[in-house]
Amino acid sequence: MIALTADTTFMSWLDSIGPLHGWAIATAVVVSACCAIVGTPLVVRRMSLLGDAISHAVLPGLVVAVLLGAQPGGIGVLVGATAAAMVTVWFTRFLYRQAGLWEDASVGVSFTTLFAAGVLLVTISGSRVDLDPGCVLYGILELVPFDTVDLYGWDIPRAFLSASFVLLLVSCGMWCTWRWQLFTAFDCDAAKAAGVPTVAVTVGLLVGVSLATVAGFVAVGAILVVAMLVVPAAAAERLVHRLHHAVWLAVMIAVVGAIGGYLLAWRFGTSAAGMMAVVLGVEYVIAILVAPDDGVVARLVSKLVYLWRVQCEDRLASFWRAEESGYARHESTVGGLVDRWLRVNGQVQKQENALVLTPQGRVNAEVIVRSHRLWETWLGRHVDLPVDHLHPPAEWIEHHLGEQVRKRIENELGNEDVDPHGSVIPREKR
Amino acid sequence: MIHLAFVMAFLPYNTLVVASGVAAVGCAAGVIGTFGVLRKRALVGDAAAHATLVGVALALLVTGQRNLAVLLVGGLVSAMVAIVLLVLIRKFTRTRDDAATAIVLSVSFGLGITLISGMVSRGIPGSGGLERFLLGHTASLTANDALLLGTVSVVGVLCIVVGLKEATMVAFDPDFAAASGWPAATLDLVLIALIAVMVVVGLPAAGAVLVTALVVIPPAVARQWTERLIPMLVIAGLVGFLSALSGVVISSLAVQVPTGPVVVLVATAFLVLSIFGAPCRGILWRTRAVSSLSSEFLTKTEVGVATPTGTERRP
């Protein structure tokens, strides 16, 4: 019964979204998938800014192609935009090599120039090009469903068709050249030496980027395509370590961003493209927070775990030292989280209102104290430190010395069994 | 030049003031941008520029008035926030620097677009005009606005003039500056803040998308002509001045043309001319020098003096 209710609300919700929104969402999904596929190698190869430049620079190619009579959303536009992207790459390299400009400055010069040329062409050519400067900047995803072509009796939006074509092209290309892409991405010089045509691989990747950019251009505009190219890839490569996993994850992140962004934009009455970029940004923030190896949360947790371990070990060692100096440690209250934790773990036990070490706890504590005193002895012998300066470094390193290191230090020291302060170094227990 | 003066003589007073204000912005952006480019911060400025939209939109939303000064202060705040975020991402995550720039740039621009479109669809008064901050539109500036922009630019250039030594130190060798006791980190921060200010006052002239050209292209032109800092600053200022001026003049003659693209294309024309024609570094110059050098080299080797540079070594 509950399932049925949920189902009906879902269906009615879908009804209220309607086929028009459905087409817009489908287009956005296909476009984001294209961008994520080519964006991942781009980010890994530190070419994100070239992607930025290309996405700005396809505009003049697009406009010139339309002025020359290509159909918007057709093959001619794809060719024109790819040509413009290649011009950008060439211009950037030209500025870098010939004009002696810095790398970032040459990217900055080339993309602003080409984008300016594109905007000026759009403005001057007026009604002959069916683009307005606003659309150039943030796309017309909302209008995509209204421009349809008739395909075997189905009215399919033109933008969706061309985006699907690009998706097919890009994923096939990626699939066929995957090993080369992988090799080039991680070690371009080695790939070259091994006979991989690295230049062709790079050019192929850039062609893929420009195709994806053109597909995305109509939907989300020039600048927000950058978000689709870079953000999902950057988020994915924080979360997983293998490139093909990163590609799949990037595609998923991009799809979630597209759908979520569109629905939120519809709910709040804002630009869909802008909202998609915002959702992608939120996803990126989540990714850097929860990244397993170097995420903010992971680092915080490992730091806390470490601090906790140090606290427990210090406490255990203090019990041992108290025992050594001859009096059992009296505690009026059992209080303290550390003591409780040690009791729960069976390292200490309660005896007549006092805490004493269990046999297991005694062994563990001895290891700590042994590490501490071995290190003090070693420092005292090999490093010219006054005796009262030996304690702090040993207090730190006692938590880090493993069994093998302790063994080697012991061999090195010979049969020294008293530390510089005159305390006995406990023996290793088997 | 005569033609330009002729056009200027027939422009109305408002356009004249706007033109001089925006030209001052171009000049200051060129001068300050030189340090940004030398410090390899060209695209940090770009990220800041795209982020200004958020602040501009929020300023309009909060204060409800379309005062240029208020909007630009909002833009400045959000630009600084974007720079801080960029630094944080670079410092605390393993995301590559270029990807971090692209992320901050595109996501903040998306947020700006979202805010503006949401405000437009709710019919908030004045929100329709925000689109002119995208590509720049000087035709709608008043004389007072231009005076504000001009004043900020003059103050910016004065800052550089006063702190020329410090800025040079930090731009060329921040480690050395720090090692010899300068507050290098603070100076670096001031320099970035100045770039952000320039990007913000450049907004009405070139728009959020293209304003980075104002701080990148003039220094690039100047780099072709000289190897020394002070001439480079002067040339960059001059190129920025001329490009901004021609942008305003052209867009005041053809109102529907946004100013930004015109400014950028004029500046790029300067750049291309300089790359080919500048003495010593220009391509034409180098081609000639190489051909003369190689012919000299050939004649020298024919007579048996095999020194590649053409100077004989004496025992």
XYZ file of C-alpha atoms in Angstrom:
745
model
C 0.000 0.000 0.000
C 2.757 2.363 0.973
C 4.726 1.366 -2.080
C 1.735 2.130 -4.260
C 1.353 5.575 -2.712
C 4.990 6.332 -3.220
C 4.722 5.097 -6.768
C 1.724 7.224 -7.584
C 3.292 10.347 -6.147
C 6.421 9.605 -8.105
C 4.380 9.179 -11.257
C 2.388 12.312 -10.651
C 5.600 14.122 -9.934
C 6.995 12.878 -13.239
C 3.769 14.011 -14.911
C 4.146 17.447 -13.438
C 7.722 17.589 -14.737
C 6.389 16.702 -18.125
C 8.098 15.600 -21.349
C 9.583 19.033 -22.030
C 11.557 19.046 -18.800
C 12.350 15.401 -19.464
C 14.047 16.270 -22.739
C 15.942 19.139 -21.145
C 17.169 16.886 -18.345
C 18.143 14.155 -20.801
C 20.139 16.645 -22.853
C 21.866 17.954 -19.743
C 22.731 14.399 -18.671
C 24.210 13.461 -22.043
C 26.196 16.690 -22.214
C 27.584 16.257 -18.696
C 28.578 12.683 -19.431
C 30.514 13.807 -22.538
C 32.280 16.524 -20.589
C 33.141 14.245 -17.664
C 34.638 11.567 -19.945
C 37.052 13.938 -21.667
C 37.491 16.098 -18.584
C 39.107 13.411 -16.448
C 42.264 12.932 -18.557
C 42.331 16.700 -19.003
C 42.455 17.319 -15.257
C 44.941 14.519 -14.634
C 47.238 15.940 -17.303
C 47.117 19.433 -15.745
C 45.438 20.835 -18.823
C 42.317 22.191 -17.095
C 43.073 25.724 -18.146
C 43.407 24.649 -21.755
C 39.901 23.242 -21.380
C 38.850 26.636 -20.029
C 40.447 28.330 -23.028
C 38.873 25.935 -25.537
C 35.420 26.350 -24.057
C 35.650 30.113 -24.515
C 37.206 29.850 -27.931
C 34.720 27.591 -29.688
C 32.384 30.594 -29.882
C 33.982 32.284 -32.932
C 34.199 28.906 -34.710
C 30.533 28.320 -34.018
C 29.519 31.740 -35.283
C 31.644 31.563 -38.427
C 30.269 28.103 -39.219
C 26.697 29.379 -38.843
C 27.479 32.448 -40.944
C 28.864 30.148 -43.648
C 25.524 28.340 -43.672
C 25.948 25.377 -41.314
C 22.852 24.152 -39.480
C 22.929 24.945 -35.762
C 23.483 21.623 -34.021
C 24.782 19.966 -37.191
C 28.114 18.528 -38.285
C 29.288 21.829 -39.784
C 29.121 23.540 -36.418
C 31.100 20.720 -34.794
C 33.811 21.075 -37.430
C 33.941 24.855 -37.110
C 34.177 24.757 -33.344
C 36.869 22.083 -33.384
C 38.865 24.197 -35.827
C 38.537 27.180 -33.506
C 39.700 25.061 -30.573
C 42.768 23.992 -32.514
C 43.469 27.631 -33.355
C 43.336 28.436 -29.652
C 45.770 25.685 -28.774
C 48.093 26.804 -31.539
C 47.793 30.465 -30.520
C 48.535 29.621 -26.882
C 51.621 27.653 -27.862
C 52.669 30.415 -30.228
C 52.449 33.019 -27.456
C 54.336 30.746 -25.089
C 57.104 29.769 -27.502
C 57.506 32.729 -29.823
C 56.479 35.666 -27.675
C 58.144 34.435 -24.506
C 55.014 34.902 -22.417
C 54.405 32.991 -19.237
C 52.202 29.935 -19.549
C 49.172 31.248 -17.665
C 49.396 34.636 -19.322
C 49.393 33.068 -22.783
C 46.254 31.100 -21.927
C 44.689 34.312 -20.602
C 45.516 36.237 -23.762
C 44.347 33.588 -26.218
C 40.984 32.796 -24.699
C 39.976 36.398 -24.032
C 40.908 37.298 -27.601
C 38.962 34.506 -29.242
C 35.969 34.946 -26.978
C 35.951 38.684 -27.652
C 36.080 38.006 -31.378
C 33.151 35.601 -31.009
C 31.018 38.038 -29.019
C 31.737 40.822 -31.471
C 30.797 38.561 -34.409
C 27.534 37.627 -32.693
C 26.688 41.262 -32.012
C 27.583 42.502 -35.478
C 25.918 39.720 -37.444
C 22.726 40.329 -35.471
C 19.747 38.351 -36.635
C 21.673 36.164 -39.061
C 23.099 34.161 -36.162
C 20.537 32.704 -33.845
C 22.506 33.352 -30.688
C 22.361 36.198 -28.243
C 25.248 37.099 -25.967
C 23.298 35.912 -22.940
C 22.842 32.458 -24.422
C 26.550 32.360 -25.172
C 27.288 32.870 -21.498
C 24.765 30.623 -19.805
C 23.034 28.529 -22.405
C 19.393 27.971 -23.244
C 18.725 24.581 -21.718
C 15.128 25.571 -21.002
C 14.497 26.129 -24.720
C 16.178 22.927 -25.933
C 12.913 20.886 -26.148
C 11.305 23.385 -28.517
C 13.823 23.009 -31.332
C 13.045 19.490 -32.549
C 13.740 17.421 -35.627
C 11.516 14.679 -36.935
C 13.194 11.279 -36.629
C 11.040 8.342 -37.826
C 7.945 9.969 -36.453
C 9.502 11.055 -33.141
C 10.062 14.702 -32.317
C 13.528 14.711 -30.860
C 15.296 17.907 -29.768
C 18.166 18.782 -32.060
C 20.520 19.521 -29.176
C 19.828 16.099 -27.669
C 20.596 14.369 -30.958
C 23.868 16.170 -31.521
C 24.892 15.661 -27.893
C 24.174 11.927 -28.160
C 26.211 11.747 -31.353
C 29.107 13.468 -29.580
C 28.747 11.136 -26.599
C 28.997 8.140 -28.910
C 32.016 9.609 -30.675
C 33.799 10.616 -27.493
C 33.220 7.373 -25.620
C 34.248 5.252 -28.632
C 37.369 7.336 -29.078
C 38.213 7.056 -25.402
C 37.548 3.312 -25.428
C 39.801 2.686 -28.437
C 42.722 4.820 -27.282
C 42.374 4.116 -23.572
C 45.776 2.483 -23.038
C 47.517 5.275 -24.881
C 45.602 7.917 -22.954
C 46.524 6.253 -19.687
C 50.207 5.931 -20.541
C 50.443 9.488 -21.839
C 48.570 10.894 -18.869
C 50.959 9.444 -16.341
C 54.288 9.598 -18.123
C 54.356 11.431 -21.402
C 58.087 10.980 -21.967
C 58.046 7.251 -21.282
C 55.028 6.875 -23.568
C 56.867 8.694 -26.315
C 59.906 6.515 -25.833
C 57.717 3.407 -25.976
C 56.400 4.452 -29.348
C 53.024 5.869 -28.370
C 52.059 8.705 -30.720
C 51.715 11.163 -27.824
C 51.069 14.185 -30.005
C 48.216 12.412 -31.765
C 46.841 11.251 -28.407
C 46.915 14.792 -27.049
C 45.367 16.277 -30.164
C 42.703 13.561 -30.051
C 41.927 14.462 -26.447
C 41.673 18.143 -27.328
C 39.379 17.359 -30.260
C 37.233 15.378 -27.832
C 37.195 18.347 -25.468
C 36.109 20.699 -28.195
C 33.374 18.327 -29.357
C 32.070 17.994 -25.806
C 32.279 21.757 -25.414
C 30.219 22.359 -28.531
C 27.650 19.846 -27.367
C 27.531 21.585 -24.000
C 27.600 25.061 -25.455
C 23.991 25.138 -26.525
C 22.844 23.635 -23.266
C 24.889 25.458 -20.663
C 26.961 28.150 -22.355
C 30.666 28.755 -22.663
C 31.786 29.266 -19.103
C 29.691 26.726 -17.303
C 30.993 24.046 -19.660
C 34.244 24.539 -17.773
C 32.454 23.479 -14.611
C 31.270 20.309 -16.347
C 34.732 19.534 -17.722
C 36.759 20.143 -14.602
C 34.661 19.863 -11.441
C 33.402 16.238 -11.703
C 36.858 15.046 -12.725
C 38.553 16.926 -9.896
C 36.050 15.534 -7.410
C 36.380 11.978 -8.731
C 40.153 11.909 -8.655
C 40.072 12.839 -4.968
C 37.875 9.818 -4.254
C 39.420 6.990 -6.267
C 42.907 6.198 -7.436
C 42.553 4.464 -10.773
C 41.915 6.477 -13.890
C 39.109 4.343 -15.299
C 37.331 4.340 -11.940
C 37.750 8.105 -11.913
C 36.126 8.394 -15.346
C 33.098 6.353 -14.273
C 32.772 8.226 -10.996
C 33.132 11.570 -12.768
C 30.322 10.605 -15.121
C 28.129 9.711 -12.159
C 28.942 12.939 -10.325
C 28.226 14.917 -13.476
C 24.889 13.180 -14.027
C 23.820 13.815 -10.423
C 24.882 17.440 -10.861
C 22.892 17.791 -14.071
C 19.681 16.283 -12.741
C 19.905 17.905 -9.328
C 20.834 21.251 -10.789
C 17.982 21.217 -13.265
C 15.365 20.251 -10.671
C 16.622 22.849 -8.166
C 16.661 25.501 -10.856
C 13.110 24.580 -11.815
C 12.044 24.728 -8.183
C 13.618 28.134 -7.498
C 13.105 29.669 -10.922
C 16.757 30.298 -11.753
C 19.050 29.562 -14.665
C 19.489 25.791 -15.006
C 23.093 26.019 -16.147
C 24.122 28.197 -13.229
C 22.446 25.893 -10.737
C 24.172 22.853 -12.253
C 27.540 24.508 -11.718
C 26.560 25.275 -8.123
C 25.492 21.667 -7.482
C 28.745 20.423 -9.013
C 30.608 22.795 -6.713
C 28.779 21.388 -3.700
C 29.641 17.863 -4.841
C 33.291 18.874 -5.123
C 33.266 20.275 -1.593
C 31.743 17.030 -0.313
C 34.406 15.074 -2.197
C 37.300 16.996 -0.681
C 35.727 16.637 2.747
C 35.209 12.875 2.619
C 38.139 11.859 0.382
C 39.481 8.624 1.912
C 43.211 9.363 1.904
C 43.649 13.107 2.214
C 40.143 14.426 2.806
C 39.549 16.904 5.585
C 37.420 14.395 7.532
C 39.868 11.536 6.989
C 42.776 13.641 8.159
C 40.874 14.868 11.178
C 39.849 11.328 12.132
C 43.345 9.928 11.761
C 44.728 12.800 13.812
C 42.163 12.191 16.568
C 42.843 8.436 16.539
C 46.549 9.158 16.865
C 46.047 11.612 19.726
C 43.848 9.107 21.521
C 46.420 6.348 21.135
C 49.133 8.640 22.531
C 46.951 9.533 25.507
C 46.228 5.880 26.272
C 49.842 4.795 25.932
C 51.095 7.665 28.090
C 48.608 6.743 30.779
C 49.580 3.089 30.618
C 53.246 3.987 30.946
C 52.499 6.195 33.938
C 50.820 3.218 35.658
C 53.912 1.136 34.966
C 56.259 3.811 36.342
C 54.115 4.117 39.462
C 54.357 0.371 39.953
C 58.104 0.517 39.390
C 58.595 3.197 42.029
C 56.789 1.048 44.497
C 53.339 2.356 45.174
C 50.122 1.264 43.562
C 48.321 4.106 41.915
C 45.454 5.289 44.099
C 42.563 6.955 42.400
C 39.665 8.238 44.440
C 37.491 8.298 41.338
C 37.730 5.983 38.396
C 37.063 9.050 36.230
C 38.642 9.980 32.971
C 37.715 8.637 29.581
C 41.214 7.252 29.091
C 40.996 5.144 32.270
C 37.595 3.834 31.311
C 38.820 2.918 27.857
C 41.829 1.100 29.338
C 39.537 -0.797 31.716
C 37.179 -1.768 28.914
C 40.152 -3.027 26.907
C 41.397 -5.081 29.845
C 44.659 -3.185 30.256
C 43.963 -2.080 33.829
C 41.655 -3.398 36.523
C 40.149 -2.142 39.712
C 41.613 -3.449 42.938
C 40.464 -2.100 46.301
C 39.493 1.307 45.012
C 42.691 1.629 42.968
C 43.612 0.937 39.398
C 46.397 -1.531 38.688
C 47.763 -2.995 35.483
C 46.557 -6.365 34.261
C 49.263 -8.781 32.993
C 48.392 -7.829 29.426
C 48.517 -4.126 30.285
C 51.872 -4.611 31.994
C 53.381 -6.102 28.822
C 52.068 -3.235 26.694
C 53.264 -0.610 29.155
C 56.707 -2.169 29.330
C 57.042 -1.881 25.555
C 56.377 1.858 25.771
C 58.734 2.467 28.646
C 61.374 0.291 27.002
C 61.138 2.325 23.787
C 61.409 5.518 25.798
C 64.454 4.524 27.788
C 66.233 2.876 24.848
C 65.867 6.051 22.876
C 67.104 8.192 25.751
C 70.142 5.975 26.105
C 70.847 6.002 22.419
C 70.506 9.788 22.250
C 72.705 10.195 25.287
C 75.411 8.147 23.673
C 75.319 9.409 20.092
C 73.981 12.942 20.232
C 75.581 15.650 22.246
C 72.541 16.536 24.356
C 72.477 17.417 28.059
C 70.741 14.794 30.172
C 67.735 16.975 30.937
C 67.070 17.374 27.190
C 66.739 13.655 26.503
C 63.210 13.253 27.778
C 61.092 15.285 25.286
C 62.243 13.538 22.074
C 61.873 10.155 23.739
C 58.409 11.095 24.960
C 57.461 11.652 21.330
C 59.173 8.715 19.697
C 58.095 6.081 22.233
C 54.800 5.796 20.341
C 56.497 5.105 17.035
C 59.292 2.581 17.611
C 58.562 -0.902 16.328
C 59.960 -4.156 17.644
C 62.704 -4.415 15.034
C 63.953 -0.895 15.701
C 64.044 -1.570 19.428
C 66.050 -4.720 18.741
C 68.567 -2.883 16.616
C 68.976 -0.092 19.136
C 69.553 -2.700 21.819
C 72.224 -4.456 19.731
C 73.837 -1.119 19.018
C 73.937 -0.247 22.725
C 75.482 -3.570 23.708
C 74.436 -4.700 27.144
C 73.469 -1.331 28.482
C 70.538 -1.903 30.840
C 70.285 1.461 32.579
C 69.201 4.688 30.897
C 70.984 8.043 31.441
C 68.631 8.891 34.307
C 69.584 5.701 36.070
C 66.346 3.769 35.525
C 66.418 0.155 34.439
C 65.439 -0.527 30.835
C 62.838 -3.289 30.896
C 63.611 -6.400 28.832
C 61.614 -7.424 25.814
C 58.973 -10.018 26.725
C 58.393 -12.865 24.362
C 45.395 60.216 -33.822
C 43.958 63.316 -35.458
C 40.933 61.296 -36.364
C 40.512 60.206 -32.748
C 40.808 63.796 -31.510
C 38.268 64.839 -34.091
C 35.829 62.214 -32.833
C 36.474 63.203 -29.237
C 35.684 66.846 -29.980
C 32.181 65.895 -31.030
C 31.444 63.607 -28.130
C 29.111 64.902 -25.437
C 30.528 65.878 -22.048
C 29.318 62.700 -20.318
C 31.000 60.440 -22.835
C 34.180 62.444 -22.491
C 34.263 61.995 -18.708
C 33.381 58.319 -19.012
C 36.081 57.831 -21.620
C 38.746 59.414 -19.463
C 37.617 57.467 -16.376
C 37.677 54.135 -18.164
C 40.970 54.959 -19.853
C 42.411 55.620 -16.398
C 41.154 52.199 -15.360
C 42.881 50.646 -18.382
C 46.118 52.403 -17.534
C 46.060 51.357 -13.869
C 45.088 47.789 -14.756
C 48.059 47.599 -17.116
C 50.468 48.858 -14.446
C 49.185 46.642 -11.634
C 48.654 43.695 -13.971
C 52.352 43.803 -14.805
C 53.137 42.719 -11.266
C 50.385 40.111 -11.396
C 51.771 38.613 -14.584
C 55.353 38.707 -13.311
C 54.200 36.908 -10.184
C 52.422 34.330 -12.431
C 49.033 35.282 -11.030
C 47.323 36.056 -14.347
C 44.572 33.498 -13.945
C 44.022 34.151 -10.248
C 42.745 37.504 -11.491
C 40.487 35.639 -13.897
C 38.970 33.526 -11.121
C 38.441 36.677 -9.044
C 36.806 38.395 -12.011
C 34.288 35.613 -12.534
C 33.503 35.614 -8.819
C 32.637 39.330 -8.739
C 29.196 38.582 -10.182
C 28.119 36.922 -6.932
C 29.014 39.982 -4.895
C 27.444 42.391 -7.349
C 24.182 40.441 -7.299
C 24.180 40.101 -3.512
C 24.938 43.798 -3.054
C 21.913 44.678 -5.147
C 19.781 42.167 -3.284
C 20.823 43.378 0.165
C 20.934 47.139 -0.291
C 18.291 47.373 -2.977
C 19.998 50.305 -4.668
C 21.766 50.349 -7.975
C 24.612 52.560 -6.918
C 27.752 51.570 -8.837
C 29.989 52.065 -5.791
C 27.861 49.712 -3.672
C 27.781 47.051 -6.386
C 31.528 47.243 -6.891
C 32.222 46.951 -3.156
C 30.100 43.791 -3.180
C 32.085 42.531 -6.166
C 35.351 43.239 -4.389
C 34.284 41.304 -1.310
C 33.295 38.252 -3.329
C 36.476 38.456 -5.407
C 38.546 38.378 -2.229
C 36.503 35.458 -0.904
C 37.161 33.584 -4.143
C 40.895 34.220 -3.843
C 40.878 32.962 -0.261
C 38.982 29.825 -1.346
C 41.484 29.271 -4.135
C 44.382 29.514 -1.696
C 42.618 27.139 0.709
C 41.971 24.554 -2.024
C 45.567 24.740 -3.171
C 46.860 24.429 0.351
C 44.609 21.810 1.903
C 43.679 19.485 -0.950
C 45.703 17.651 -3.525
C 43.699 19.154 -6.383
C 46.108 20.532 -8.952
C 46.550 24.308 -9.083
C 45.101 24.724 -12.559
C 42.069 22.598 -11.751
C 41.539 24.630 -8.566
C 41.518 27.844 -10.591
C 39.051 26.394 -13.091
C 36.797 25.116 -10.297
C 36.649 28.414 -8.413
C 36.137 30.306 -11.649
C 33.327 28.226 -13.070
C 31.450 27.440 -9.873
C 31.462 31.041 -8.669
C 30.333 32.200 -12.085
C 27.558 29.623 -11.965
C 26.508 30.931 -8.559
C 26.494 34.473 -9.915
C 24.374 33.464 -12.903
C 21.995 31.570 -10.609
C 21.560 34.600 -8.346
C 21.049 37.029 -11.205
C 18.578 34.818 -13.055
C 16.665 34.132 -9.849
C 16.448 37.860 -9.139
C 15.316 38.592 -12.678
C 12.607 35.940 -12.544
C 11.359 37.385 -9.233
C 11.264 40.837 -10.773
C 13.607 42.495 -8.280
C 14.036 46.090 -9.472
C 17.344 46.809 -11.151
C 18.320 43.163 -11.574
C 17.848 43.288 -15.331
C 20.712 45.741 -15.654
C 23.152 43.371 -13.977
C 23.775 41.619 -17.270
C 25.875 44.545 -18.375
C 28.504 43.413 -15.889
C 28.976 40.254 -17.971
C 30.491 41.811 -21.063
C 30.908 45.452 -20.092
C 28.806 48.337 -21.215
C 30.284 51.774 -20.699
C 27.489 53.526 -22.560
C 25.334 53.331 -19.438
C 27.905 54.889 -17.087
C 27.338 58.377 -15.695
C 30.010 60.996 -15.159
C 29.952 60.342 -11.409
C 30.543 56.609 -11.927
C 33.478 57.397 -14.190
C 34.929 59.782 -11.606
C 34.743 56.993 -9.028
C 36.485 54.512 -11.336
C 39.138 57.075 -12.245
C 39.824 57.954 -8.603
C 40.232 54.324 -7.582
C 42.607 53.761 -10.504
C 44.740 56.773 -9.618
C 44.939 55.592 -6.014
C 45.932 52.110 -7.225
C 48.740 53.488 -9.376
C 49.870 55.705 -6.482
C 50.084 52.612 -4.257
C 52.373 50.982 -6.808
C 54.498 54.132 -7.185
C 54.927 54.456 -3.428
C 55.699 50.772 -2.915
C 57.618 50.198 -6.148
C 60.665 48.731 -4.430
C 58.646 46.344 -2.266
C 56.428 45.261 -5.140
C 59.442 44.600 -7.368
C 61.079 42.514 -4.660
C 57.993 40.388 -4.135
C 57.266 40.030 -7.839
C 60.715 38.817 -8.809
C 61.927 36.859 -5.813
C 59.496 36.421 -2.911
C 61.825 33.974 -1.148
C 64.693 36.423 -1.208
C 62.368 39.196 -0.038
C 61.233 37.057 2.880
C 64.783 36.007 3.693
C 65.986 39.597 3.834
C 63.339 40.539 6.335
C 60.533 42.002 4.218
C 56.984 41.045 5.184
C 56.749 39.123 1.914
C 53.477 37.344 2.649
C 51.715 40.590 3.549
C 53.106 42.372 0.494
C 52.000 39.479 -1.688
C 48.531 39.759 -0.192
C 48.447 43.507 -0.857
C 49.474 42.866 -4.448
C 46.704 40.302 -4.913
C 44.223 42.675 -3.304
C 45.291 45.423 -5.724
C 44.758 43.042 -8.647
C 41.307 42.214 -7.292
C 40.517 45.938 -7.004
C 41.613 46.490 -10.596
C 39.518 43.561 -11.797
C 36.505 45.020 -9.995
C 36.841 48.569 -11.310
C 37.459 47.070 -14.732
C 34.047 45.364 -14.628
C 32.029 48.189 -16.194
C 34.630 48.520 -18.924
C 35.185 44.911 -19.909
C 32.731 42.733 -17.975
C 33.408 39.762 -15.710
C 34.298 37.412 -18.536
C 36.869 39.556 -20.310
C 38.235 41.886 -17.650
C 41.207 39.621 -17.088
C 42.437 40.763 -20.497
C 42.923 44.263 -19.036
C 45.451 42.930 -16.548
C 47.125 40.367 -18.830
C 47.445 41.710 -22.355
C 49.066 45.150 -21.704
C 51.905 43.574 -19.682
C 52.303 40.973 -22.430
C 52.673 43.762 -24.987
C 55.134 45.618 -22.797
C 57.182 42.461 -22.354
C 57.902 42.454 -26.088
C 59.469 45.899 -26.024
C 61.666 45.936 -22.965
C 63.580 43.879 -20.471
C 63.400 46.447 -17.680
C 60.644 46.898 -15.140
C 59.974 50.636 -15.206
C 59.719 50.947 -18.996
C 57.536 47.836 -18.895
C 55.187 49.509 -16.408
C 55.002 52.657 -18.549
C 54.330 50.749 -21.774
C 51.738 48.493 -20.116
C 49.972 51.551 -18.706
C 49.987 53.221 -22.099
C 48.651 50.177 -23.929
C 45.923 49.696 -21.310
C 45.023 53.385 -21.607
C 44.755 53.294 -25.402
C 42.784 50.035 -25.565
C 40.278 51.109 -22.926
C 39.876 54.514 -24.578
C 39.210 53.052 -28.011
C 36.789 50.547 -26.502
C 34.722 53.331 -24.948
C 34.783 55.477 -28.066
C 33.742 52.657 -30.394
C 30.984 51.419 -28.130
C 29.641 54.944 -27.640
C 29.349 55.236 -31.403
C 27.676 51.834 -31.819
C 25.617 51.430 -28.674
C 24.623 47.792 -29.030
C 28.249 46.638 -29.135
C 29.492 45.663 -25.661
C 32.698 47.419 -24.641
C 34.648 44.388 -23.404
C 35.268 42.639 -26.729
C 36.366 45.878 -28.390
C 38.866 46.642 -25.621
C 40.250 43.122 -25.776
C 40.608 43.039 -29.539
C 42.365 46.423 -29.634
C 44.796 45.223 -26.971
C 45.413 41.984 -28.867
C 46.096 43.962 -32.039
C 48.810 45.815 -30.112
C 50.156 42.471 -28.939
C 50.324 40.891 -32.382
C 52.015 43.982 -33.836
C 54.538 43.894 -30.997
C 55.256 40.186 -31.325
C 56.196 40.674 -34.935
C 57.651 44.148 -34.933
C 59.223 44.854 -31.558
C 62.988 45.456 -31.625
C 65.212 42.594 -30.392
C 62.410 40.210 -29.403
C 60.137 40.669 -32.420
C 59.887 37.789 -34.866
C 60.857 39.881 -37.897
C 63.844 41.250 -36.039
C 64.960 37.825 -34.877
C 64.634 36.292 -38.332
C 66.878 38.994 -39.737
C 69.359 38.637 -36.914
C 69.517 34.862 -37.324
C 70.038 35.059 -41.078
C 72.774 37.662 -40.736
C 74.403 35.672 -37.962
C 74.385 32.452 -39.942
C 75.820 34.090 -43.034
C 78.546 35.618 -40.906
C 79.179 32.233 -39.327
C 79.507 30.591 -42.743
C 81.996 33.139 -44.049
C 84.037 32.878 -40.897
C 84.230 29.097 -41.068
C 85.225 29.296 -44.714
C 88.309 31.224 -43.772
C 88.946 28.778 -40.969
C 87.912 30.643 -37.809
C 85.467 28.184 -36.280
C 83.913 30.316 -33.554
C 80.147 30.143 -33.638
C 79.557 33.583 -32.172
C 81.738 35.225 -34.771
C 84.201 36.677 -32.279
C 87.749 35.468 -32.560
C 89.332 34.111 -29.464
C 92.798 35.464 -28.865
C 95.418 33.406 -27.127
